mmCIF file of C-alpha atoms in Angstrom:
data_model
loop_
_atom_site.group_PDB
_atom_site.id
_atom_site.type_symbol
_atom_site.label_atom_id
_atom_site.label_comp_id
_atom_site.label_asym_id
_atom_site.label_seq_id
_atom_site.Cartn_x
_atom_site.Cartn_y
_atom_site.Cartn_z
ATOM 1 C CA MET A 1 87.699 106.088 84.449
ATOM 2 C CA ILE A 2 88.444 103.413 81.865
ATOM 3 C CA THR A 3 89.625 99.928 82.740
ATOM 4 C CA ALA A 4 90.623 96.987 80.567
ATOM 5 C CA GLN A 5 92.268 93.605 80.940
ATOM 6 C CA ASN A 6 94.155 91.733 78.237
ATOM 7 C CA ASP A 7 94.211 87.984 77.566
ATOM 8 C CA GLN A 8 97.191 87.570 79.942
ATOM 9 C CA GLY A 9 95.233 89.043 82.873
ATOM 10 C CA GLU A 10 97.165 92.317 82.811
ATOM 11 C CA TRP A 11 95.361 95.596 83.506
ATOM 12 C CA LEU A 12 95.625 98.701 81.349
ATOM 13 C CA LEU A 13 97.311 101.326 83.530
ATOM 14 C CA HIS A 14 98.932 104.716 83.139
ATOM 15 C CA THR A 15 101.363 106.841 85.098
ATOM 16 C CA ARG A 16 99.983 110.209 86.158
ATOM 17 C CA ALA A 17 102.134 113.042 84.798
ATOM 18 C CA ARG A 18 100.643 115.984 86.754
ATOM 19 C CA GLN A 19 100.013 116.938 90.356
ATOM 20 C CA PRO A 20 98.356 115.887 92.453
ATOM 21 C CA PHE A 21 99.734 112.344 92.531
ATOM 22 C CA SER A 22 102.376 112.805 89.828
ATOM 23 C CA GLY A 23 104.220 109.545 89.168
ATOM 24 C CA GLN A 24 101.527 107.338 90.676
ATOM 25 C CA VAL A 25 99.888 104.555 88.688
ATOM 26 C CA GLY A 26 96.191 103.859 88.104
ATOM 27 C CA PHE A 27 93.429 103.351 85.588
ATOM 28 C CA LEU A 28 93.000 105.806 82.713
ATOM 29 C CA TYR A 29 90.735 108.746 83.353
ATOM 30 C CA GLY A 30 89.915 112.167 82.011
ATOM 31 C CA LYS A 31 87.293 114.860 81.777
ATOM 32 C CA ILE A 32 84.035 115.070 79.889
ATOM 33 C CA HIS A 33 84.056 117.760 77.189
ATOM 34 C CA LEU A 34 81.120 120.078 76.658
ATOM 35 C CA GLY A 35 78.489 118.333 74.523
ATOM 36 C CA GLU A 36 79.840 114.805 75.085
ATOM 37 C CA THR A 37 78.006 111.937 76.708
ATOM 38 C CA ILE A 38 79.810 109.992 79.425
ATOM 39 C CA ALA A 39 80.261 107.053 77.040
ATOM 40 C CA GLU A 40 81.659 109.307 74.284
ATOM 41 C CA ALA A 41 84.125 110.803 76.762
ATOM 42 C CA ALA A 42 85.232 107.331 77.879
ATOM 43 C CA ALA A 43 85.862 106.226 74.284
ATOM 44 C CA ARG A 44 87.773 109.431 73.491
ATOM 45 C CA GLU A 45 89.900 109.233 76.650
ATOM 46 C CA LEU A 46 90.724 105.574 75.990
ATOM 47 C CA ALA A 47 91.938 106.448 72.482
ATOM 48 C CA GLU A 48 93.771 109.646 73.503
ATOM 49 C CA LYS A 49 95.561 108.234 76.536
ATOM 50 C CA SER A 50 96.317 104.711 75.325
ATOM 51 C CA GLY A 51 95.893 104.504 71.548
ATOM 52 C CA LEU A 52 93.360 101.691 72.057
ATOM 53 C CA THR A 53 89.707 101.197 71.227
ATOM 54 C CA GLY A 54 87.299 98.673 72.697
ATOM 55 C CA GLU A 55 83.702 97.862 73.533
ATOM 56 C CA LEU A 56 82.810 99.981 76.567
ATOM 57 C CA THR A 57 80.429 99.014 79.375
ATOM 58 C CA HIS A 58 79.502 101.358 82.226
ATOM 59 C CA ARG A 59 80.167 99.296 85.379
ATOM 60 C CA GLY A 60 79.636 101.852 88.106
ATOM 61 C CA ASP A 61 80.311 105.183 89.717
ATOM 62 C CA SER A 62 82.518 106.273 92.589
ATOM 63 C CA TYR A 63 83.254 109.418 94.517
ATOM 64 C CA ILE A 64 86.936 109.330 95.490
ATOM 65 C CA TYR A 65 88.298 111.687 98.154
ATOM 66 C CA ALA A 66 91.983 111.909 99.112
ATOM 67 C CA TYR A 67 93.054 113.559 102.354
ATOM 68 C CA GLN A 68 96.473 114.396 103.700
ATOM 69 C CA GLY A 69 95.847 114.791 107.395
ATOM 70 C CA LYS A 70 92.679 116.887 107.551
ATOM 71 C CA ASP A 71 93.315 118.605 104.192
ATOM 72 C CA LEU A 72 91.364 117.478 101.134
ATOM 73 C CA ILE A 73 93.931 117.224 98.318
ATOM 74 C CA GLY A 74 91.843 115.494 95.657
ATOM 75 C CA ALA A 75 88.183 114.789 94.884
ATOM 76 C CA MET A 76 86.778 113.038 91.831
ATOM 77 C CA LEU A 77 83.537 111.561 90.568
ATOM 78 C CA ALA A 78 84.513 108.571 88.429
ATOM 79 C CA HIS A 79 82.148 106.923 85.975
ATOM 80 C CA VAL A 80 83.870 103.535 85.699
ATOM 81 C CA PHE A 81 83.886 101.880 82.270
ATOM 82 C CA VAL A 82 85.318 98.511 81.247
ATOM 83 C CA ALA A 83 86.760 98.197 77.749
ATOM 84 C CA THR A 84 86.563 94.678 76.349
ATOM 85 C CA LYS A 85 88.326 93.407 73.240
ATOM 86 C CA PRO A 86 90.877 96.247 73.312
ATOM 87 C CA THR A 87 92.704 96.754 70.028
ATOM 88 C CA GLY A 88 95.376 99.164 68.822
ATOM 89 C CA GLU A 89 98.943 100.030 69.690
ATOM 90 C CA LEU A 90 99.773 101.470 73.102
ATOM 91 C CA LYS A 91 101.023 105.033 73.330
ATOM 92 C CA GLY A 92 101.793 107.694 75.917
ATOM 93 C CA GLN A 93 101.965 106.775 79.581
ATOM 94 C CA ALA A 94 99.734 103.689 79.134
ATOM 95 C CA PHE A 95 101.000 100.154 79.727
ATOM 96 C CA TRP A 96 99.812 96.633 80.551
ATOM 97 C CA ALA A 97 100.760 95.217 83.965
ATOM 98 C CA ARG A 98 99.769 92.605 86.521
ATOM 99 C CA VAL A 99 98.435 93.980 89.782
ATOM 100 C CA ASP A 100 99.549 91.461 92.376
ATOM 101 C CA ASP A 101 99.545 93.783 95.400
ATOM 102 C CA PRO A 102 97.034 96.619 95.046
ATOM 103 C CA SER A 103 97.920 97.954 98.513
ATOM 104 C CA ASP A 104 101.245 99.186 97.111
ATOM 105 C CA GLN A 105 101.581 102.937 97.752
ATOM 106 C CA LYS A 106 102.458 103.738 94.137
ATOM 107 C CA TYR A 107 98.805 103.414 93.087
ATOM 108 C CA LEU A 108 96.440 106.370 92.802
ATOM 109 C CA PRO A 109 93.917 106.916 95.608
ATOM 110 C CA GLY A 110 90.883 104.672 95.148
ATOM 111 C CA PHE A 111 92.663 102.309 92.743
ATOM 112 C CA LYS A 112 92.639 99.227 94.963
ATOM 113 C CA GLU A 113 88.980 99.711 95.927
ATOM 114 C CA ILE A 114 87.860 100.072 92.291
ATOM 115 C CA LEU A 115 89.976 97.048 91.343
ATOM 116 C CA GLN A 116 88.290 94.960 94.058
ATOM 117 C CA LEU A 117 84.839 95.972 92.807
ATOM 118 C CA LEU A 118 85.757 95.088 89.221
ATOM 119 C CA GLU A 119 87.189 91.703 90.204
ATOM 120 C CA LYS A 120 83.974 90.605 91.910
ATOM 121 C CA THR A 121 82.103 88.024 89.892
ATOM 122 C CA HIS A 122 78.812 89.961 89.722
ATOM 123 C CA ARG A 123 78.201 91.929 86.550
ATOM 124 C CA GLY A 124 75.845 94.572 87.960
ATOM 125 C CA ARG A 125 76.626 98.227 88.411
ATOM 126 C CA PHE A 126 78.111 99.570 91.608
ATOM 127 C CA PHE A 127 78.184 102.886 93.431
ATOM 128 C CA THR A 128 80.714 103.633 96.141
ATOM 129 C CA GLU A 129 82.322 106.437 98.075
ATOM 130 C CA ILE A 130 86.031 105.979 98.727
ATOM 131 C CA VAL A 131 87.909 108.053 101.286
ATOM 132 C CA CYS A 132 91.690 107.660 101.237
ATOM 133 C CA GLN A 133 94.235 108.943 103.707
ATOM 134 C CA ILE A 134 97.552 109.870 102.054
ATOM 135 C CA ASP A 135 100.685 109.725 104.221
#
């Protein structure tokens, strides 16, 4: 998972194009390719999904589980990176936006919890498990 904020306080977001959660908005994320380090994967995903580059810092890790009733519909281990000094021209489904109400249902499961952890003033790493109930 790759996060970034611009000088106007907007977050780098993208709209998910595939199920589950098609059409919902959240931070960029992707998979690690065989032979890549986590940091290499984060840099590649940032460039592929947004067209941007930046200085990446590993801020934490989170297991995110999404349930609909009793059915597990999504599970992800996210290594959360922050990209500082992002440069380049946006492409694809990526965009800059203010996040004034992270409880809005349009956001991907776990988004508001990760955002809250990132907005805390401490700079240490975090680990969390997030369990979301989808209506």
